[in-house]
Amino acid sequence: MIELTNPKNTAILYVHGKGGKAEEAEHYKTLFPEVYIYGLDYKTNSPWETNMEIETAVINLKASYQTVILIANSIGAFFSMNAEICKEIKHAYFISPMVDMEKMISNLMAWTKVTEENLKHEKIIKTDFGEDLSWKYLCYVREHPINWTVPTEILYGSEDKLISYDSIKAFADNTGSNLTIMEGGEHWFHTEEQMEFLDKWISKQDD
């Protein structure tokens, strides 16, 4: 749990997921009324580029605020975990975080019948899922295993079709994170019921 001894000297960095936008950070202002909240409008879409944008945002916030808290959604959590920010973040909230990107890429390759040899030769292969398979991306993921040491709360929907329960449970166990599961919840928390659950979950952490 987070103990905000000085909310006015605290900033929250919100990192959205794919297709999201920085303005989503506005939602959390009612939940943390005394805390400065900044939504990152990152311009890149790879862990070796977006991580630098996140690092810069954290450094800038730390220059003005004593405490920085991270809220990250989906692939935004993956990008954040690839940034060198563990020492700067007091606590993190992950919503449907992408915790095993190698497995996701492998699954996508299996679904599209793309072999590693194919991908290595072609470098980039387009798929019917709207996601490009990238040999560089796969190599990066393998060469940069996640080493996340920030105290973290995770919210996961039982009907998440992108991240398996086994993956999320293994990550939570390995990092000592607290895992909360919403029965019937999806990867994208967006319905009224899901957002109400999310709000109650995140608010409880500051009791």
mmCIF file of C-alpha atoms in Angstrom:
data_model
loop_
_atom_site.group_PDB
_atom_site.id
_atom_site.type_symbol
_atom_site.label_atom_id
_atom_site.label_comp_id
_atom_site.label_asym_id
_atom_site.label_seq_id
_atom_site.Cartn_x
_atom_site.Cartn_y
_atom_site.Cartn_z
ATOM 1 C CA MET A 1 0.000 0.000 0.000
ATOM 2 C CA ILE A 2 1.036 3.592 -0.610
ATOM 3 C CA GLU A 3 1.333 6.017 2.246
ATOM 4 C CA LEU A 4 1.214 9.539 0.851
ATOM 5 C CA THR A 5 2.661 11.582 3.681
ATOM 6 C CA ASN A 6 2.890 14.657 1.472
ATOM 7 C CA PRO A 7 0.448 14.400 -1.462
ATOM 8 C CA LYS A 8 1.264 17.874 -2.763
ATOM 9 C CA ASN A 9 4.882 16.812 -3.233
ATOM 10 C CA THR A 10 3.835 13.696 -5.157
ATOM 11 C CA ALA A 11 3.424 13.170 -8.900
ATOM 12 C CA ILE A 12 1.771 10.346 -10.787
ATOM 13 C CA LEU A 13 3.042 9.364 -14.213
ATOM 14 C CA TYR A 14 0.402 7.659 -16.367
ATOM 15 C CA VAL A 15 1.587 5.566 -19.320
ATOM 16 C CA HIS A 16 -1.223 4.438 -21.627
ATOM 17 C CA GLY A 17 -1.521 1.247 -23.633
ATOM 18 C CA LYS A 18 -1.721 0.725 -27.391
ATOM 19 C CA GLY A 19 -4.308 2.986 -28.974
ATOM 20 C CA GLY A 20 -4.623 4.956 -25.748
ATOM 21 C CA LYS A 21 -3.810 8.578 -25.101
ATOM 22 C CA ALA A 22 -2.265 10.737 -22.438
ATOM 23 C CA GLU A 23 -5.620 12.362 -21.682
ATOM 24 C CA GLU A 24 -6.706 9.134 -19.958
ATOM 25 C CA ALA A 25 -4.691 10.399 -16.984
ATOM 26 C CA GLU A 26 -7.519 12.852 -16.285
ATOM 27 C CA HIS A 27 -9.576 9.948 -14.934
ATOM 28 C CA TYR A 28 -7.262 9.577 -11.949
ATOM 29 C CA LYS A 29 -7.477 13.196 -10.815
ATOM 30 C CA THR A 30 -10.650 12.520 -8.849
ATOM 31 C CA LEU A 31 -8.973 9.535 -7.175
ATOM 32 C CA PHE A 32 -5.831 11.480 -6.251
ATOM 33 C CA PRO A 33 -7.127 15.066 -5.921
ATOM 34 C CA GLU A 34 -4.029 16.485 -4.217
ATOM 35 C CA VAL A 35 -1.486 14.787 -6.445
ATOM 36 C CA TYR A 36 -0.063 16.171 -9.688
ATOM 37 C CA ILE A 37 -0.911 13.770 -12.520
ATOM 38 C CA TYR A 38 0.957 13.707 -15.807
ATOM 39 C CA GLY A 39 -0.082 11.636 -18.809
ATOM 40 C CA LEU A 40 2.797 10.756 -21.119
ATOM 41 C CA ASP A 41 2.036 11.219 -24.797
ATOM 42 C CA TYR A 42 4.852 9.019 -26.051
ATOM 43 C CA LYS A 43 5.718 9.216 -29.734
ATOM 44 C CA THR A 44 7.476 5.874 -30.270
ATOM 45 C CA ASN A 45 6.314 2.268 -30.109
ATOM 46 C CA SER A 46 9.308 0.112 -29.284
ATOM 47 C CA PRO A 47 10.807 -0.742 -25.893
ATOM 48 C CA TRP A 48 14.239 0.594 -26.893
ATOM 49 C CA GLU A 49 12.739 3.999 -27.819
ATOM 50 C CA THR A 50 9.696 4.442 -25.598
ATOM 51 C CA ASN A 51 11.727 3.496 -22.538
ATOM 52 C CA MET A 52 13.838 6.595 -23.114
ATOM 53 C CA GLU A 53 10.728 8.794 -23.264
ATOM 54 C CA ILE A 54 9.544 7.295 -19.984
ATOM 55 C CA GLU A 55 12.942 7.751 -18.343
ATOM 56 C CA THR A 56 12.981 11.411 -19.386
ATOM 57 C CA ALA A 57 9.477 11.967 -18.021
ATOM 58 C CA VAL A 58 10.424 10.416 -14.678
ATOM 59 C CA ILE A 59 13.629 12.470 -14.422
ATOM 60 C CA ASN A 60 11.666 15.651 -15.124
ATOM 61 C CA LEU A 61 9.055 14.810 -12.501
ATOM 62 C CA LYS A 62 11.686 13.936 -9.917
ATOM 63 C CA ALA A 63 13.218 17.362 -10.435
ATOM 64 C CA SER A 64 10.033 18.924 -9.077
ATOM 65 C CA TYR A 65 8.454 16.255 -6.868
ATOM 66 C CA GLN A 66 9.838 14.161 -4.049
ATOM 67 C CA THR A 67 7.695 11.122 -4.825
ATOM 68 C CA VAL A 68 6.747 9.663 -8.215
ATOM 69 C CA ILE A 69 4.107 6.950 -8.596
ATOM 70 C CA LEU A 70 3.538 5.050 -11.846
ATOM 71 C CA ILE A 71 0.219 3.981 -13.328
ATOM 72 C CA ALA A 72 0.716 1.981 -16.517
ATOM 73 C CA ASN A 73 -1.709 0.179 -18.776
ATOM 74 C CA SER A 74 -1.078 -2.892 -20.950
ATOM 75 C CA ILE A 75 1.976 -2.411 -23.169
ATOM 76 C CA GLY A 76 2.624 0.852 -21.348
ATOM 77 C CA ALA A 77 3.618 -1.287 -18.367
ATOM 78 C CA PHE A 78 5.991 -3.305 -20.560
ATOM 79 C CA PHE A 79 7.608 -0.133 -21.887
ATOM 80 C CA SER A 80 7.913 1.193 -18.334
ATOM 81 C CA MET A 81 9.589 -1.974 -17.100
ATOM 82 C CA ASN A 82 12.167 -1.577 -19.871
ATOM 83 C CA ALA A 83 13.050 1.888 -18.619
ATOM 84 C CA GLU A 84 15.718 2.489 -15.984
ATOM 85 C CA ILE A 85 13.307 3.937 -13.429
ATOM 86 C CA CYS A 86 13.091 1.426 -10.582
ATOM 87 C CA LYS A 87 15.106 3.606 -8.204
ATOM 88 C CA GLU A 88 12.953 6.647 -8.948
ATOM 89 C CA ILE A 89 9.474 5.128 -8.568
ATOM 90 C CA LYS A 90 7.994 4.640 -5.098
ATOM 91 C CA HIS A 91 5.050 2.470 -6.153
ATOM 92 C CA ALA A 92 3.373 1.251 -9.336
ATOM 93 C CA TYR A 93 -0.116 0.294 -10.434
ATOM 94 C CA PHE A 94 -0.238 -2.008 -13.462
ATOM 95 C CA ILE A 95 -3.528 -2.568 -15.292
ATOM 96 C CA SER A 96 -3.478 -5.625 -17.573
ATOM 97 C CA PRO A 97 0.302 -5.408 -17.935
ATOM 98 C CA MET A 98 2.138 -7.152 -20.755
ATOM 99 C CA VAL A 99 4.498 -9.213 -18.600
ATOM 100 C CA ASP A 100 5.752 -11.860 -21.047
ATOM 101 C CA MET A 101 6.295 -10.264 -24.435
ATOM 102 C CA GLU A 102 8.389 -13.143 -25.759
ATOM 103 C CA LYS A 103 5.516 -15.534 -25.170
ATOM 104 C CA MET A 104 3.084 -13.155 -26.850
ATOM 105 C CA ILE A 105 5.306 -12.862 -29.901
ATOM 106 C CA SER A 106 5.790 -16.644 -30.007
ATOM 107 C CA ASN A 107 2.033 -17.158 -29.825
ATOM 108 C CA LEU A 108 1.465 -14.694 -32.658
ATOM 109 C CA MET A 109 4.093 -16.468 -34.731
ATOM 110 C CA ALA A 110 2.398 -19.806 -34.092
ATOM 111 C CA TRP A 111 -1.033 -18.441 -35.034
ATOM 112 C CA THR A 112 0.326 -17.029 -38.299
ATOM 113 C CA LYS A 113 2.576 -20.047 -38.969
ATOM 114 C CA VAL A 114 5.712 -17.908 -39.045
ATOM 115 C CA THR A 115 8.918 -19.674 -38.040
ATOM 116 C CA GLU A 116 11.942 -18.035 -36.455
ATOM 117 C CA GLU A 117 13.862 -18.760 -39.641
ATOM 118 C CA ASN A 118 11.202 -16.921 -41.676
ATOM 119 C CA LEU A 119 11.250 -13.943 -39.353
ATOM 120 C CA LYS A 120 15.038 -13.772 -39.158
ATOM 121 C CA HIS A 121 15.212 -13.756 -42.955
ATOM 122 C CA GLU A 122 12.366 -11.323 -43.604
ATOM 123 C CA LYS A 123 13.087 -9.046 -40.579
ATOM 124 C CA ILE A 124 9.480 -7.767 -40.545
ATOM 125 C CA ILE A 125 6.349 -9.760 -41.433
ATOM 126 C CA LYS A 126 2.878 -8.252 -41.552
ATOM 127 C CA THR A 127 -0.004 -10.271 -40.110
ATOM 128 C CA ASP A 128 -3.783 -10.330 -40.409
ATOM 129 C CA PHE A 129 -3.938 -9.343 -36.722
ATOM 130 C CA GLY A 130 -2.731 -5.846 -37.542
ATOM 131 C CA GLU A 131 0.569 -6.438 -35.737
ATOM 132 C CA ASP A 132 3.882 -6.603 -37.548
ATOM 133 C CA LEU A 133 6.206 -9.373 -36.422
ATOM 134 C CA SER A 134 9.714 -8.012 -36.002
ATOM 135 C CA TRP A 135 12.924 -9.969 -35.645
ATOM 136 C CA LYS A 136 14.582 -6.961 -33.980
ATOM 137 C CA TYR A 137 11.758 -6.749 -31.442
ATOM 138 C CA LEU A 138 11.974 -10.446 -30.610
ATOM 139 C CA CYS A 139 15.750 -10.262 -30.199
ATOM 140 C CA TYR A 140 15.452 -7.205 -27.960
ATOM 141 C CA VAL A 141 12.944 -8.925 -25.700
ATOM 142 C CA ARG A 142 15.192 -11.953 -25.333
ATOM 143 C CA GLU A 143 18.304 -9.862 -24.714
ATOM 144 C CA HIS A 144 16.641 -7.557 -22.153
ATOM 145 C CA PRO A 145 14.788 -9.664 -19.571
ATOM 146 C CA ILE A 146 12.562 -7.721 -17.199
ATOM 147 C CA ASN A 147 14.113 -6.841 -13.847
ATOM 148 C CA TRP A 148 11.350 -4.960 -12.027
ATOM 149 C CA THR A 149 11.907 -4.147 -8.352
ATOM 150 C CA VAL A 150 9.258 -1.494 -7.661
ATOM 151 C CA PRO A 151 6.485 -2.383 -5.168
ATOM 152 C CA THR A 152 3.585 -3.005 -7.523
ATOM 153 C CA GLU A 153 -0.171 -3.596 -7.515
ATOM 154 C CA ILE A 154 -1.564 -5.507 -10.509
ATOM 155 C CA LEU A 155 -5.141 -5.535 -11.773
ATOM 156 C CA TYR A 156 -6.018 -8.397 -14.124
ATOM 157 C CA GLY A 157 -9.275 -9.437 -15.770
ATOM 158 C CA SER A 158 -10.153 -13.128 -15.725
ATOM 159 C CA GLU A 159 -11.307 -12.873 -19.370
ATOM 160 C CA ASP A 160 -8.102 -11.278 -20.610
ATOM 161 C CA LYS A 161 -7.428 -12.858 -24.016
ATOM 162 C CA LEU A 162 -3.946 -11.367 -24.457
ATOM 163 C CA ILE A 163 -2.246 -12.316 -21.200
ATOM 164 C CA SER A 164 -2.612 -15.743 -19.627
ATOM 165 C CA TYR A 165 -3.287 -16.144 -15.922
ATOM 166 C CA ASP A 166 -0.181 -18.318 -15.624
ATOM 167 C CA SER A 167 1.985 -15.507 -17.021
ATOM 168 C CA ILE A 168 0.537 -12.838 -14.769
ATOM 169 C CA LYS A 169 0.695 -15.081 -11.692
ATOM 170 C CA ALA A 170 4.312 -16.014 -12.386
ATOM 171 C CA PHE A 171 5.261 -12.369 -12.799
ATOM 172 C CA ALA A 172 3.466 -11.373 -9.594
ATOM 173 C CA ASP A 173 5.178 -14.155 -7.672
ATOM 174 C CA ASN A 174 8.611 -13.372 -9.090
ATOM 175 C CA THR A 175 8.388 -9.652 -8.365
ATOM 176 C CA GLY A 176 6.459 -9.818 -5.102
ATOM 177 C CA SER A 177 3.611 -7.834 -6.634
ATOM 178 C CA ASN A 178 0.062 -7.890 -5.263
ATOM 179 C CA LEU A 179 -2.343 -9.393 -7.790
ATOM 180 C CA THR A 180 -6.047 -8.538 -7.897
ATOM 181 C CA ILE A 181 -8.333 -10.384 -10.320
ATOM 182 C CA MET A 182 -11.655 -9.075 -11.550
ATOM 183 C CA GLU A 183 -13.900 -11.973 -12.482
ATOM 184 C CA GLY A 184 -15.321 -11.244 -15.910
ATOM 185 C CA GLY A 185 -12.874 -8.419 -16.492
ATOM 186 C CA GLU A 186 -11.259 -8.015 -19.907
ATOM 187 C CA HIS A 187 -7.837 -6.845 -21.030
ATOM 188 C CA TRP A 188 -9.250 -3.397 -21.724
ATOM 189 C CA PHE A 189 -10.998 -2.045 -18.646
ATOM 190 C CA HIS A 190 -13.612 0.248 -20.154
ATOM 191 C CA THR A 191 -17.186 -0.675 -19.195
ATOM 192 C CA GLU A 192 -18.914 1.103 -16.319
ATOM 193 C CA GLU A 193 -18.648 -2.002 -14.144
ATOM 194 C CA GLN A 194 -14.972 -2.521 -14.980
ATOM 195 C CA MET A 195 -14.055 1.099 -14.325
ATOM 196 C CA GLU A 196 -15.914 1.048 -11.027
ATOM 197 C CA PHE A 197 -13.922 -2.044 -10.023
ATOM 198 C CA LEU A 198 -10.684 -0.356 -11.119
ATOM 199 C CA ASP A 199 -11.461 2.781 -9.123
ATOM 200 C CA LYS A 200 -12.229 0.830 -5.972
ATOM 201 C CA TRP A 201 -9.090 -1.274 -6.435
ATOM 202 C CA ILE A 202 -6.763 1.662 -6.870
ATOM 203 C CA SER A 203 -8.396 3.668 -4.093
ATOM 204 C CA LYS A 204 -7.984 0.837 -1.576
ATOM 205 C CA GLN A 205 -4.220 0.979 -1.984
ATOM 206 C CA ASP A 206 -4.161 4.424 -0.374
ATOM 207 C CA ASP A 207 -6.247 3.501 2.688
#
